[in-house]
Short mmCIF file of C-alpha atoms in Angstrom, two decimals:
data_model
loop_
_atom_site.label_atom_id
_atom_site.label_comp_id
_atom_site.label_asym_id
_atom_site.label_seq_id
_atom_site.Cartn_x
_atom_site.Cartn_y
_atom_site.Cartn_z
CA MET A 1 52.70 -36.73 14.35
CA ARG A 2 49.98 -35.75 17.04
CA LYS A 3 52.15 -33.18 17.95
CA GLN A 4 52.60 -31.93 14.19
CA ASP A 5 48.71 -31.67 13.43
CA LEU A 6 48.41 -29.96 16.57
CA ILE A 7 50.53 -27.41 15.43
CA ARG A 8 48.83 -27.45 11.95
CA LEU A 9 45.78 -26.58 14.03
CA VAL A 10 46.79 -23.88 15.63
CA THR A 11 48.67 -22.01 12.36
CA CYS A 12 45.19 -22.58 10.38
CA ALA A 13 42.91 -21.17 13.23
CA VAL A 14 46.09 -18.12 13.73
CA VAL A 15 45.84 -17.63 9.86
CA ALA A 16 41.67 -17.38 9.63
CA ALA A 17 41.46 -14.66 12.59
CA LEU A 18 44.12 -13.03 11.00
CA SER A 19 41.91 -12.65 7.73
CA MET A 20 39.03 -12.15 10.13
CA MET A 21 40.72 -9.01 11.94
CA ILE A 22 42.10 -7.67 8.14
CA LEU A 23 38.68 -8.09 6.37
CA MET A 24 36.68 -6.72 9.43
CA ALA A 25 39.64 -3.48 9.19
CA THR A 26 38.91 -3.36 5.82
CA GLY A 27 35.60 -3.19 5.99
CA GLN A 28 34.75 -5.85 3.60
CA ALA A 29 33.22 -8.01 6.53
CA GLN A 30 30.05 -5.70 7.52
CA THR A 31 27.19 -6.32 6.84
CA PRO A 32 25.21 -5.82 3.33
CA PRO A 33 24.08 -3.09 3.45
CA PRO A 34 19.70 -3.86 2.88
CA ALA A 35 18.30 -3.97 -0.81
CA ALA A 36 16.24 -0.81 -2.13
CA ALA A 37 13.02 -0.30 -2.10
CA PRO A 38 11.60 -1.18 -5.52
CA THR A 39 10.86 1.87 -7.57
CA PRO A 40 7.04 2.57 -7.68
CA PRO A 41 5.36 3.07 -10.54
CA ALA A 42 4.74 6.17 -12.60
CA PRO A 43 2.00 8.00 -11.67
CA GLN A 44 -0.07 8.87 -14.29
CA MET A 45 -3.16 12.31 -14.11
CA PRO A 46 -6.94 10.07 -15.11
CA PRO A 47 -8.23 11.42 -18.09
CA SER A 48 -10.22 14.54 -17.85
CA LEU A 49 -13.41 12.82 -20.60
CA VAL A 50 -16.57 12.39 -19.69
CA PRO A 51 -16.76 8.83 -18.93
CA ALA A 52 -18.42 5.89 -21.09
CA LYS A 53 -19.05 3.88 -18.46
CA VAL A 54 -19.49 3.85 -14.59
CA ILE A 55 -19.92 1.70 -11.48
CA ASP A 56 -21.05 2.28 -8.15
CA LEU A 57 -18.31 0.51 -5.52
CA MET A 58 -20.46 0.86 -2.73
CA THR A 59 -23.71 -0.80 -4.01
CA THR A 60 -24.19 -4.47 -4.30
CA GLU A 61 -24.35 -4.81 -7.73
CA GLY A 62 -21.70 -2.53 -8.02
CA SER A 63 -19.16 -4.67 -6.59
CA ALA A 64 -20.38 -7.92 -7.73
CA ILE A 65 -19.94 -6.80 -11.45
CA PHE A 66 -16.08 -7.24 -10.57
CA GLY A 67 -16.47 -9.96 -8.05
CA ALA A 68 -15.07 -8.14 -5.59
CA GLN A 69 -15.92 -9.02 -1.84
CA TRP A 70 -14.46 -6.08 0.56
CA LYS A 71 -12.27 -6.73 3.58
CA THR A 72 -11.37 -3.52 6.17
CA MET A 73 -8.76 -3.36 9.60
CA GLU A 74 -7.87 -1.07 12.04
CA ALA A 75 -4.67 0.10 11.57
CA LYS A 76 -2.64 1.24 14.44
CA ILE A 77 0.39 3.21 14.98
CA VAL A 78 3.58 1.18 16.65
CA GLU A 79 7.00 1.94 18.15
CA GLY A 80 10.29 1.03 16.64
CA PRO A 81 13.99 1.10 17.46
CA PRO A 82 15.20 4.97 15.48
CA ILE A 83 16.60 4.21 11.30
CA ALA A 84 20.70 4.54 10.55
CA ASN A 85 22.12 7.97 11.12
CA ALA A 86 19.74 9.60 13.32
CA MET A 87 20.36 12.72 15.64
CA PRO A 88 21.42 12.40 19.52
CA GLY A 89 17.96 12.18 21.94
CA TYR A 90 16.07 10.07 19.38
CA LYS A 91 15.47 6.82 20.36
CA THR A 92 12.44 6.26 18.85
CA SER A 93 10.50 5.73 15.30
CA TYR A 94 7.13 5.01 14.90
CA ASP A 95 5.53 2.60 11.88
CA ILE A 96 1.52 0.98 11.16
CA GLN A 97 1.00 -2.01 10.93
CA PRO A 98 -0.01 -3.57 9.45
CA HIS A 99 1.14 -2.94 5.71
CA ALA A 100 -1.77 -4.29 4.15
CA GLY A 101 -1.01 -2.75 0.74
CA GLU A 102 2.52 -4.61 0.29
CA PRO A 103 2.13 -7.32 -2.14
CA GLY A 104 1.66 -10.67 -0.83
CA PHE A 105 -0.18 -9.10 2.23
CA ASP A 106 -2.48 -12.46 3.56
CA ASP A 107 -6.20 -10.72 4.41
CA SER A 108 -7.33 -14.24 5.36
CA SER A 109 -8.25 -13.39 8.76
CA TRP A 110 -9.69 -9.72 8.09
CA PRO A 111 -13.23 -9.39 7.96
CA ILE A 112 -15.79 -9.24 5.23
CA ILE A 113 -18.06 -6.17 5.21
CA GLY A 114 -20.47 -5.67 2.76
CA ALA A 115 -20.01 -2.72 -0.19
CA LYS A 116 -22.80 -0.37 1.52
CA GLY A 117 -20.26 -1.25 4.40
CA LEU A 118 -17.60 1.30 2.79
CA ALA A 119 -20.24 4.09 4.22
CA ASP A 120 -19.21 3.22 7.99
CA ARG A 121 -17.48 4.93 10.26
CA ARG A 122 -14.88 3.30 11.40
CA GLY A 123 -12.16 4.18 13.67
CA GLY A 124 -12.50 5.21 17.37
CA GLY A 125 -11.67 8.45 15.71
CA LYS A 126 -9.25 11.08 16.70
CA VAL A 127 -5.69 10.31 14.77
CA SER A 128 -7.01 6.84 13.54
CA PHE A 129 -6.38 4.26 10.48
CA ILE A 130 -8.34 1.95 8.49
CA TRP A 131 -6.87 -0.62 5.24
CA TYR A 132 -9.76 -1.43 2.60
CA ARG A 133 -9.03 -4.42 0.74
CA ALA A 134 -10.41 -6.39 -2.04
CA ASN A 135 -9.53 -7.94 -5.72
CA LEU A 136 -11.37 -6.46 -8.48
CA THR A 137 -11.81 -8.82 -11.36
CA ILE A 138 -12.94 -6.59 -15.36
CA PRO A 139 -16.04 -8.31 -17.16
CA ALA A 140 -15.90 -8.78 -20.84
CA LYS A 141 -19.14 -6.95 -20.63
CA ILE A 142 -20.77 -4.39 -18.63
CA GLY A 143 -24.28 -5.07 -20.17
CA ASP A 144 -23.95 -3.90 -23.57
CA PHE A 145 -20.21 -2.06 -23.06
CA ASP A 146 -17.17 -3.72 -24.16
CA THR A 147 -14.93 -3.15 -21.48
CA SER A 148 -12.34 -4.18 -23.77
CA GLY A 149 -9.35 -1.63 -24.59
CA ALA A 150 -11.13 1.14 -22.75
CA THR A 151 -9.04 3.21 -19.63
CA VAL A 152 -9.93 2.13 -16.50
CA VAL A 153 -9.69 4.72 -13.15
CA LEU A 154 -10.65 3.59 -10.06
CA THR A 155 -12.03 6.65 -7.93
CA ALA A 156 -11.73 6.81 -3.71
CA TYR A 157 -12.69 9.47 -1.61
CA VAL A 158 -12.33 9.05 1.85
CA ASP A 159 -12.75 11.01 4.29
CA ASP A 160 -10.61 12.26 5.38
CA TYR A 161 -7.39 11.71 3.61
CA ALA A 162 -6.34 8.12 1.61
CA GLU A 163 -3.41 6.77 -0.18
CA VAL A 164 -3.96 4.10 -3.01
CA TRP A 165 -2.19 0.98 -3.22
CA VAL A 166 -2.82 -1.35 -6.92
CA ASN A 167 -0.89 -4.81 -7.18
CA GLY A 168 1.09 -4.01 -4.16
CA GLN A 169 2.66 -0.51 -5.49
CA MET A 170 1.31 3.34 -4.95
CA PRO A 171 1.85 5.06 -8.27
CA ARG A 172 4.74 8.01 -7.18
CA ARG A 173 6.76 9.97 -8.02
CA ALA A 174 8.33 13.07 -5.89
CA GLY A 175 7.81 16.64 -7.00
CA TYR A 176 4.46 15.71 -9.55
CA PRO A 177 0.60 15.04 -8.80
CA SER A 178 0.27 11.74 -8.08
CA PRO A 179 -3.01 10.12 -7.95
CA ALA A 180 -2.42 7.26 -5.64
CA ALA A 181 -0.96 9.40 -3.09
CA ILE A 182 -2.87 11.92 -0.78
CA GLN A 183 -4.34 14.49 -2.84
CA GLY A 184 -5.75 17.24 0.20
CA PHE A 185 -8.18 17.72 2.76
CA ASN A 186 -11.84 15.24 2.11
CA MET A 187 -10.86 14.67 -1.86
CA PRO A 188 -11.48 12.00 -4.01
CA ASN A 189 -8.19 10.12 -5.12
CA HIS A 190 -8.48 9.37 -9.30
CA VAL A 191 -6.29 6.53 -9.63
CA VAL A 192 -5.36 5.40 -13.62
CA LEU A 193 -5.53 1.41 -12.91
CA ALA A 194 -5.10 0.25 -16.92
CA ASP A 195 -4.74 2.37 -20.48
CA ALA A 196 -6.24 -0.71 -22.06
CA VAL A 197 -7.44 -3.11 -19.72
CA LYS A 198 -8.54 -6.59 -20.77
CA PRO A 199 -11.32 -8.74 -20.00
CA GLY A 200 -10.00 -10.48 -16.81
CA ASP A 201 -7.54 -8.53 -15.72
CA LYS A 202 -7.19 -8.46 -11.95
CA PHE A 203 -6.36 -5.74 -10.03
CA GLN A 204 -5.72 -6.13 -5.66
CA ILE A 205 -7.12 -2.76 -4.47
CA ALA A 206 -5.54 -1.74 -0.71
CA VAL A 207 -7.44 2.17 0.37
CA PHE A 208 -5.22 3.29 3.11
CA GLY A 209 -7.74 6.06 4.97
CA ILE A 210 -6.94 8.78 7.22
CA ASN A 211 -8.57 10.35 9.67
CA GLY A 212 -7.61 13.98 9.45
CA PRO A 213 -6.34 16.52 9.51
CA ILE A 214 -3.91 14.88 12.12
CA SER A 215 -2.00 17.62 13.94
CA VAL A 216 -5.84 18.32 15.24
CA ALA A 217 -6.53 14.83 15.66
CA PRO A 218 -11.21 15.86 14.42
CA MET A 219 -13.86 14.15 16.11
CA ASN A 220 -15.39 11.88 13.48
CA PHE A 221 -14.56 8.92 11.52
CA VAL A 222 -13.25 6.69 8.15
CA TRP A 223 -15.38 6.26 5.37
CA PHE A 224 -16.10 5.88 2.49
CA ARG A 225 -18.18 9.09 0.75
CA GLU A 226 -17.61 7.45 -2.69
CA ALA A 227 -16.28 4.46 -4.69
CA LYS A 228 -16.33 3.84 -8.07
CA ILE A 229 -15.01 2.50 -11.27
CA GLU A 230 -14.60 4.53 -14.24
CA PHE A 231 -14.21 3.24 -18.32
CA PHE A 232 -13.02 6.61 -20.87
CA ARG A 233 -12.93 5.49 -24.14
#
């Protein structure tokens, strides 16, 4: 009986090995490709009307209206392996860390800055990147202005470039105007947060400030020229 059991075990092992070899040969045992990144939300163009209400986020009073507590952290360039199918001779890829615009990012260890600190010159100069993060909650009223149903636009005017993430996504579409992406050298981003806002709506904002032009390595820093919330009717 023991000899028969041994024969059965060896036979099973051989069959399993042959099955694995067949799967590998047919490509069925290959590692499944990584899940595709979620499609970013479509960009929206802001209204061209005169806003009904404007709040300056670079003041203590303005940020307090939305319960915004600003945090900041420098981003750095890091090296990694090349991506799949890179041409021969390219042994390295480059990325930024941290990816603070992504959903669920934990900024609890980041230093808190005052609203007026958005104007402070940050970074070491030349090629540098700074993250700014805050959570905004829409109040029911601002003075006698009722926010319900208003279109809400964030203006982030960073010296020199900025990318704006809202609730873990950077709204964009290739080939179309995308206000959350880089708008040009020293030009503001006007990002629609909501077409028809409701009191209590929350928005997680992450602004990636970039010193530029990058190929010139400027002898200055990253800072906000303007940060505001506009309401349109």
